[in-house]
CSV table of C-alpha atoms in Angstrom, one decimal:
chain,number,residue,atom,x,y,z
H,1,MET,CA,-21.8,-185.1,-91.2
H,2,ARG,CA,-19.9,-187.1,-88.9
H,3,LYS,CA,-20.9,-189.9,-87.2
H,4,THR,CA,-21.1,-191.4,-83.3
H,5,GLY,CA,-22.6,-194.4,-83.1
H,6,SER,CA,-25.8,-194.8,-84.2
H,7,PHE,CA,-26.3,-191.5,-84.2
H,8,VAL,CA,-25.3,-189.1,-87.0
H,9,ILE,CA,-24.2,-185.2,-85.3
H,10,PRO,CA,-24.1,-182.5,-87.6
H,11,ALA,CA,-20.5,-180.6,-87.5
H,12,PRO,CA,-19.9,-177.6,-85.2
H,13,SER,CA,-19.8,-175.6,-88.6
H,14,GLU,CA,-23.6,-176.0,-89.1
H,15,PRO,CA,-25.7,-173.4,-87.6
H,16,GLY,CA,-28.2,-174.2,-84.7
H,17,LYS,CA,-26.7,-178.1,-84.2
H,18,ILE,CA,-25.2,-179.9,-81.1
H,19,ALA,CA,-21.1,-179.8,-81.6
H,20,MET,CA,-19.7,-183.2,-80.7
H,21,TYR,CA,-18.9,-184.0,-77.5
H,22,SER,CA,-19.5,-180.4,-75.9
H,23,PRO,CA,-21.8,-179.9,-72.9
H,24,ALA,CA,-25.0,-179.3,-75.1
H,25,PHE,CA,-24.5,-182.1,-76.9
H,26,TYR,CA,-23.7,-184.8,-73.7
H,27,ALA,CA,-27.1,-182.7,-71.7
H,28,ALA,CA,-29.0,-183.7,-75.5
H,29,CYS,CA,-27.2,-187.5,-74.5
H,30,THR,CA,-28.3,-187.4,-70.5
H,31,ALA,CA,-31.3,-185.6,-71.0
H,32,GLY,CA,-32.4,-188.1,-73.7
H,33,GLY,CA,-32.0,-190.9,-71.1
H,34,ILE,CA,-33.6,-190.2,-69.0
H,35,LEU,CA,-36.7,-190.0,-71.2
H,36,SER,CA,-36.1,-193.0,-72.6
H,37,CYS,CA,-35.7,-194.7,-69.6
H,38,GLY,CA,-37.5,-193.4,-67.0
H,39,LEU,CA,-41.2,-192.8,-68.9
H,40,THR,CA,-40.5,-196.3,-70.2
H,41,HIS,CA,-40.1,-198.2,-67.7
H,42,MET,CA,-43.0,-196.0,-65.6
H,43,ALA,CA,-45.4,-197.5,-68.7
H,44,VAL,CA,-44.5,-201.4,-68.5
H,45,THR,CA,-45.4,-201.3,-64.5
H,46,PRO,CA,-48.3,-203.4,-65.3
H,47,LEU,CA,-46.3,-206.3,-66.9
H,48,THR,CA,-43.5,-206.7,-65.0
H,49,LEU,CA,-46.3,-206.7,-61.6
H,50,SER,CA,-47.9,-209.7,-63.8
H,51,ASN,CA,-44.1,-211.0,-63.9
H,52,ILE,CA,-43.6,-211.5,-60.5
H,53,ASP,CA,-45.5,-214.2,-59.3
H,54,PRO,CA,-45.8,-216.5,-63.5
H,55,ALA,CA,-47.7,-219.4,-61.1
H,56,LYS,CA,-50.6,-216.5,-60.5
H,57,TYR,CA,-50.4,-214.5,-63.6
H,58,LYS,CA,-50.1,-217.7,-66.3
H,59,SER,CA,-50.6,-215.1,-68.8
H,60,ILE,CA,-50.2,-211.2,-70.2
H,61,SER,CA,-54.8,-211.2,-70.4
H,62,SER,CA,-55.4,-214.0,-67.6
H,63,GLY,CA,-52.7,-211.8,-65.0
H,64,PHE,CA,-54.0,-208.5,-65.8
H,65,GLY,CA,-57.5,-209.8,-64.7
H,66,VAL,CA,-56.9,-211.5,-61.8
H,67,LEU,CA,-54.1,-208.5,-60.6
H,68,LEU,CA,-57.7,-205.9,-62.0
H,69,LYS,CA,-59.6,-208.3,-59.1
H,70,GLU,CA,-57.6,-208.2,-56.6
H,71,GLN,CA,-56.3,-204.6,-56.9
H,72,GLY,CA,-58.5,-202.6,-58.6
H,73,VAL,CA,-57.2,-200.3,-61.4
H,74,ARG,CA,-54.6,-198.9,-59.3
H,75,GLY,CA,-53.1,-201.9,-58.8
H,76,PHE,CA,-51.5,-201.8,-62.4
H,77,PHE,CA,-49.3,-199.0,-61.2
H,78,ARG,CA,-48.2,-200.1,-58.2
H,79,GLY,CA,-44.6,-198.6,-57.4
H,80,TRP,CA,-44.7,-196.3,-60.5
H,81,VAL,CA,-42.9,-192.9,-58.5
H,82,PRO,CA,-39.8,-195.4,-57.6
H,83,THR,CA,-40.1,-197.3,-61.2
H,84,LEU,CA,-39.9,-193.0,-62.3
H,85,LEU,CA,-36.9,-192.0,-60.5
H,86,GLY,CA,-35.4,-194.7,-60.0
H,87,TYR,CA,-34.6,-195.1,-63.7
H,88,SER,CA,-34.9,-191.6,-65.3
H,89,ALA,CA,-31.7,-191.3,-62.5
H,90,GLN,CA,-30.2,-194.5,-64.9
H,91,GLY,CA,-31.1,-193.8,-67.8
H,92,ALA,CA,-29.4,-190.2,-67.2
H,93,CYS,CA,-26.1,-191.8,-66.5
H,94,LYS,CA,-26.1,-194.4,-68.9
H,95,PHE,CA,-27.1,-193.0,-72.1
H,96,GLY,CA,-24.7,-189.8,-71.2
H,97,PHE,CA,-22.1,-191.8,-69.5
H,98,TYR,CA,-21.5,-193.8,-72.3
H,99,GLU,CA,-21.1,-191.4,-75.6
H,100,PHE,CA,-18.2,-190.0,-72.6
H,101,PHE,CA,-16.7,-193.4,-72.0
H,102,LYS,CA,-16.8,-194.1,-75.7
H,103,LYS,CA,-15.2,-191.0,-77.0
H,104,TYR,CA,-12.7,-191.2,-73.7
H,105,TYR,CA,-11.8,-195.5,-74.5
H,106,SER,CA,-11.9,-194.7,-78.6
H,107,ASP,CA,-9.1,-191.6,-77.7
H,108,ILE,CA,-6.9,-194.2,-75.4
H,109,ALA,CA,-7.5,-196.6,-78.8
H,110,GLY,CA,-6.8,-193.9,-81.0
H,111,PRO,CA,-8.5,-193.6,-84.6
H,112,GLU,CA,-7.4,-196.9,-86.4
H,113,TYR,CA,-7.9,-199.3,-83.2
H,114,ALA,CA,-10.8,-197.2,-82.4
H,115,ALA,CA,-12.5,-198.2,-85.6
H,116,LYS,CA,-10.9,-201.6,-86.0
H,117,TYR,CA,-12.5,-202.9,-82.7
H,118,LYS,CA,-15.0,-200.7,-82.5
H,119,THR,CA,-17.5,-203.2,-81.0
H,120,LEU,CA,-14.9,-203.5,-78.1
H,121,ILE,CA,-14.9,-199.7,-77.6
H,122,TYR,CA,-19.5,-200.3,-77.5
H,123,LEU,CA,-18.8,-202.9,-74.8
H,124,ALA,CA,-16.1,-201.1,-72.9
H,125,GLY,CA,-18.4,-197.7,-72.6
H,126,SER,CA,-21.1,-199.5,-72.4
H,127,ALA,CA,-20.3,-201.4,-69.1
H,128,SER,CA,-18.8,-198.3,-68.2
H,129,ALA,CA,-21.8,-196.7,-67.4
H,130,GLU,CA,-23.8,-199.4,-66.3
H,131,VAL,CA,-21.4,-199.8,-63.3
H,132,ILE,CA,-22.4,-195.9,-62.4
H,133,ALA,CA,-26.1,-195.9,-63.1
H,134,ASP,CA,-26.8,-198.7,-61.2
H,135,VAL,CA,-25.9,-197.1,-58.3
H,136,ALA,CA,-28.2,-194.5,-59.0
H,137,LEU,CA,-30.6,-197.0,-59.4
H,138,CYS,CA,-31.0,-199.3,-56.9
H,139,PRO,CA,-32.2,-197.3,-53.7
H,140,PHE,CA,-35.3,-196.8,-55.9
H,141,GLU,CA,-35.1,-200.5,-57.5
H,142,ALA,CA,-35.1,-202.3,-53.6
H,143,VAL,CA,-38.2,-200.1,-52.7
H,144,LYS,CA,-40.0,-200.8,-55.7
H,145,VAL,CA,-39.9,-204.3,-55.3
H,146,ARG,CA,-40.6,-204.6,-51.7
H,147,VAL,CA,-44.0,-202.4,-52.9
H,148,GLN,CA,-44.3,-205.0,-55.8
H,149,THR,CA,-43.5,-207.3,-53.6
H,150,GLN,CA,-45.9,-206.9,-50.6
H,151,PRO,CA,-49.2,-205.8,-50.6
H,152,GLY,CA,-49.3,-203.9,-47.5
H,153,PHE,CA,-45.8,-203.1,-46.9
H,154,ALA,CA,-45.9,-199.3,-48.2
H,155,ARG,CA,-48.5,-197.2,-51.0
H,156,GLY,CA,-45.1,-195.9,-52.8
H,157,LEU,CA,-41.7,-194.5,-52.4
H,158,ALA,CA,-43.3,-192.0,-49.4
H,159,ASP,CA,-43.4,-194.0,-47.6
H,160,GLY,CA,-41.7,-197.3,-48.5
H,161,LEU,CA,-38.4,-195.7,-48.0
H,162,PRO,CA,-38.2,-194.7,-45.1
H,163,LYS,CA,-39.6,-198.5,-43.4
H,164,PHE,CA,-36.9,-199.8,-45.8
H,165,VAL,CA,-34.6,-198.2,-44.4
H,166,LYS,CA,-35.7,-198.7,-40.5
H,167,SER,CA,-36.5,-202.4,-41.1
H,168,GLU,CA,-32.6,-203.1,-42.9
H,169,GLY,CA,-30.7,-199.8,-42.4
H,170,ALA,CA,-29.5,-197.5,-45.3
H,171,LEU,CA,-27.1,-200.2,-46.3
H,172,GLY,CA,-30.0,-203.0,-47.2
H,173,LEU,CA,-30.5,-200.0,-49.8
H,174,TYR,CA,-27.8,-201.5,-51.6
H,175,LYS,CA,-27.4,-204.6,-51.1
H,176,GLY,CA,-29.1,-205.5,-54.4
H,177,LEU,CA,-26.3,-203.4,-55.8
H,178,VAL,CA,-24.3,-206.3,-56.6
H,179,PRO,CA,-27.1,-208.6,-58.5
H,180,LEU,CA,-28.5,-205.5,-60.4
H,181,TRP,CA,-25.0,-205.1,-61.7
H,182,GLY,CA,-25.0,-208.8,-62.6
H,183,ARG,CA,-29.0,-208.0,-64.2
H,184,GLN,CA,-27.3,-204.4,-65.9
H,185,ILE,CA,-24.1,-205.1,-67.3
H,186,PRO,CA,-24.6,-207.4,-69.4
H,187,TYR,CA,-28.4,-206.3,-70.7
H,188,THR,CA,-26.6,-202.9,-70.8
H,189,MET,CA,-23.1,-204.1,-73.4
H,190,MET,CA,-25.4,-206.0,-75.1
H,191,LYS,CA,-28.2,-203.7,-75.6
H,192,PHE,CA,-25.7,-200.8,-76.7
H,193,ALA,CA,-23.1,-203.4,-78.8
H,194,SER,CA,-26.3,-205.1,-80.3
H,195,PHE,CA,-27.7,-202.1,-81.6
H,196,GLU,CA,-25.1,-200.3,-83.2
H,197,THR,CA,-24.2,-203.5,-85.0
H,198,ILE,CA,-27.8,-204.4,-86.5
H,199,VAL,CA,-28.4,-200.5,-87.1
H,200,GLU,CA,-25.8,-200.5,-88.9
H,201,LEU,CA,-26.3,-203.7,-90.7
H,202,ILE,CA,-29.9,-202.3,-92.0
H,203,TYR,CA,-28.3,-199.6,-93.8
H,204,LYS,CA,-25.8,-201.3,-95.2
H,205,HIS,CA,-27.9,-204.2,-96.6
H,206,ALA,CA,-31.7,-203.0,-96.0
H,207,ILE,CA,-31.7,-199.5,-97.1
H,208,PRO,CA,-30.7,-198.5,-99.8
H,209,THR,CA,-29.9,-194.9,-99.5
H,210,PRO,CA,-27.6,-193.3,-97.2
H,211,LYS,CA,-28.4,-192.5,-94.0
H,212,ASP,CA,-28.3,-188.9,-94.0
H,213,GLN,CA,-30.3,-188.7,-96.6
H,214,CYS,CA,-33.1,-191.1,-94.5
H,215,SER,CA,-36.3,-189.0,-93.5
H,216,LYS,CA,-36.3,-188.8,-89.8
H,217,SER,CA,-39.4,-190.8,-89.6
H,218,LEU,CA,-37.4,-194.1,-91.4
H,219,GLN,CA,-35.0,-193.4,-89.2
H,220,LEU,CA,-36.6,-193.7,-86.0
H,221,GLY,CA,-38.4,-196.5,-87.2
H,222,ILE,CA,-35.1,-198.4,-87.9
H,223,SER,CA,-34.0,-197.8,-84.3
H,224,PHE,CA,-37.4,-199.0,-83.0
H,225,ALA,CA,-36.6,-202.3,-85.3
H,226,GLY,CA,-33.0,-202.8,-83.6
H,227,GLY,CA,-33.7,-201.7,-80.2
H,228,TYR,CA,-36.3,-204.2,-80.2
H,229,ILE,CA,-34.1,-207.0,-81.8
H,230,ALA,CA,-31.7,-205.7,-79.4
H,231,GLY,CA,-33.7,-206.4,-76.4
H,232,VAL,CA,-34.9,-210.1,-77.3
H,233,PHE,CA,-31.0,-210.4,-76.9
H,234,CYS,CA,-31.0,-208.7,-74.0
H,235,ALA,CA,-34.0,-210.2,-71.9
H,236,ILE,CA,-32.3,-213.5,-72.3
H,237,VAL,CA,-28.8,-213.1,-70.9
H,238,SER,CA,-29.9,-210.4,-68.0
H,239,HIS,CA,-32.7,-212.4,-67.3
H,240,PRO,CA,-31.2,-214.8,-64.7
H,241,ALA,CA,-30.3,-212.3,-62.3
H,242,ASP,CA,-33.1,-210.0,-62.9
H,243,ASN,CA,-35.0,-213.3,-61.1
H,244,LEU,CA,-31.9,-213.1,-58.1
H,245,VAL,CA,-33.0,-209.2,-58.3
H,246,SER,CA,-36.4,-209.6,-57.4
H,247,PHE,CA,-35.8,-212.9,-54.7
H,248,LEU,CA,-33.4,-211.0,-52.7
H,249,ASN,CA,-35.3,-207.4,-52.8
H,250,ASN,CA,-38.7,-209.5,-51.7
H,251,ALA,CA,-36.9,-211.7,-49.0
H,252,LYS,CA,-35.6,-210.3,-45.8
H,253,GLY,CA,-31.7,-212.2,-44.9
H,254,ALA,CA,-32.0,-214.0,-48.4
H,255,THR,CA,-28.8,-215.0,-49.6
H,256,VAL,CA,-27.9,-215.9,-53.5
H,257,GLY,CA,-27.4,-219.4,-52.5
H,258,ASP,CA,-31.5,-219.3,-50.6
H,259,ALA,CA,-32.3,-218.2,-54.6
H,260,VAL,CA,-30.5,-221.0,-56.4
H,261,LYS,CA,-31.9,-222.8,-54.3
H,262,LYS,CA,-35.2,-221.9,-53.9
H,263,LEU,CA,-35.7,-221.2,-58.0
H,264,GLY,CA,-33.0,-223.6,-58.6
H,265,LEU,CA,-30.8,-223.1,-62.1
H,266,TRP,CA,-33.3,-224.0,-65.0
H,267,GLY,CA,-35.8,-221.6,-63.1
H,268,LEU,CA,-33.5,-219.2,-62.5
H,269,PHE,CA,-32.9,-219.0,-66.6
H,270,THR,CA,-36.1,-219.5,-67.4
H,271,ARG,CA,-39.3,-218.3,-64.8
H,272,GLY,CA,-40.5,-215.8,-66.5
H,273,LEU,CA,-38.9,-215.2,-70.0
H,274,PRO,CA,-41.4,-215.6,-73.2
H,275,LEU,CA,-43.4,-212.1,-70.3
H,276,ARG,CA,-39.4,-211.1,-70.2
H,277,ILE,CA,-38.7,-210.9,-73.7
H,278,VAL,CA,-41.8,-209.3,-75.2
H,279,MET,CA,-41.6,-206.7,-73.2
H,280,ILE,CA,-37.3,-206.0,-73.2
H,281,GLY,CA,-37.9,-206.4,-76.8
H,282,THR,CA,-40.8,-203.5,-76.2
H,283,LEU,CA,-39.5,-201.4,-74.2
H,284,THR,CA,-35.7,-201.3,-75.4
H,285,GLY,CA,-37.4,-200.7,-79.2
H,286,ALA,CA,-39.3,-197.5,-77.3
H,287,GLN,CA,-36.4,-196.3,-75.4
H,288,TRP,CA,-34.1,-195.9,-78.6
H,289,GLY,CA,-36.9,-194.4,-80.3
H,290,ILE,CA,-38.1,-191.9,-77.7
H,291,TYR,CA,-33.8,-191.4,-77.1
H,292,ASP,CA,-33.2,-190.5,-81.1
H,293,ALA,CA,-36.2,-188.6,-81.6
H,294,PHE,CA,-35.7,-186.3,-78.3
H,295,LYS,CA,-32.4,-185.9,-79.9
H,296,VAL,CA,-34.0,-184.1,-82.8
H,297,LEU,CA,-36.4,-182.5,-81.0
H,298,TRP,CA,-33.9,-181.0,-79.3
H,299,ASP,CA,-32.4,-179.0,-82.6
H,300,CYS,CA,-34.9,-177.5,-83.6
H,301,GLN,CA,-38.2,-177.3,-81.0
H,302,PRO,CA,-36.7,-177.2,-77.4
H,303,LEU,CA,-40.0,-175.2,-75.9
H,304,VAL,CA,-40.9,-179.3,-76.5
H,305,VAL,CA,-37.9,-181.3,-74.8
H,306,LEU,CA,-38.4,-178.9,-71.5
H,307,LEU,CA,-42.4,-179.7,-72.1
H,308,LEU,CA,-40.9,-183.6,-72.0
H,309,LEU,CA,-38.6,-183.2,-69.1
H,310,LEU,CA,-41.3,-181.3,-66.9
H,311,SER,CA,-43.6,-184.4,-68.3
H,312,PRO,CA,-43.0,-187.0,-65.2
H,313,LEU,CA,-43.4,-184.6,-62.1
H,314,LEU,CA,-46.4,-183.0,-63.9
H,315,LEU,CA,-47.7,-185.7,-63.5
H,316,GLN,CA,-47.0,-186.8,-60.8
H,317,LEU,CA,-48.4,-183.7,-59.5
H,318,SER,CA,-51.3,-183.6,-60.8
H,319,LEU,CA,-51.9,-187.2,-59.2
H,320,GLN,CA,-51.4,-186.0,-56.4
H,321,ARG,CA,-54.1,-183.5,-57.0
H,322,CYS,CA,-57.0,-186.4,-57.6
H,323,ASN,CA,-55.7,-187.9,-55.0
H,324,PHE,CA,-55.8,-184.6,-52.2
H,325,GLY,CA,-59.0,-183.8,-54.4
H,326,ASN,CA,-60.9,-187.8,-54.2
H,327,GLN,CA,-60.2,-187.2,-50.0
H,328,GLN,CA,-61.4,-184.0,-49.4
H,329,ILE,CA,-64.9,-185.6,-51.1
H,330,TYR,CA,-64.2,-188.6,-48.9
H,331,ARG,CA,-64.1,-186.4,-45.4
H,332,VAL,CA,-67.7,-184.7,-47.3
H,333,VAL,CA,-69.5,-188.0,-47.6
H,334,LEU,CA,-67.8,-188.6,-44.5
H,335,TRP,CA,-69.8,-185.6,-42.5
H,336,LYS,CA,-73.0,-186.0,-44.8
H,337,LEU,CA,-73.2,-189.4,-43.3
H,338,ARG,CA,-73.0,-188.5,-39.6
H,339,LYS,CA,-75.6,-185.4,-39.5
H,340,GLN,CA,-78.1,-187.4,-41.1
């Protein structure tokens, strides 16, 4: 067995297993990133909406109540399509390129220095991957924030994207790229470096059994625990930039100076922080759990993997079908009323 980061990868000689740094290995990392980021970010859309206006949504429970009263059940998932597609693209680049850059920088450093300065390798690899990942995410994030923060702007991505481009031009989709880098690069550096270190410490000091002898369920549990702890640190370091991105995408023509003046430095660092810690901790833990579970499934259940990859598309198609059915029912009822 050979170890890379937090994963124990079977040697190429083992039949039916992924060869280290092979095309199948990078494909598994990329596909795992799609699921771990796309599905989890879509699932916490209600929490994201509650975090938009902390003065209005003072707690999670009361925020859900206000949201349900004002917008109904559909309001809980407003903007879910750009969230799903954007963070799926980001996850693919984040995890796939992280493994690529981690090997690339390790090869440059050489075995001795790569082992000695492995944390720096984790930091450099994750930062490089996130630069690329955010270019993929930024247009979807811009539309998502506008849909979520301005009721009536658009129903989702299909009508929101052309409306956004018409209003601010195609380059307007990347207006928040630099603040997005400011939020996501520190977040991802903390996410990968702290996770790798925390999991290593858990296996070294808390688990008496070597990792390759632990059950899969125990390994996945440790991945979730390590991810949750890492997520708390991630939330703290990325929170000011998160508030900045939300402000810039919500206010047409706003600048960083406008955001600092409006929110204040204290507000920039603390506005909505407790909710973000809960959300990001859970989110990051779930992402690492899904990512590790996916890599296990990739080896033994390829059909299940295919269904998981298709699940976002199947979900969107089913919701569109339900929406079409509701429209047909509405037309029939309207026709009946007119006949009376």
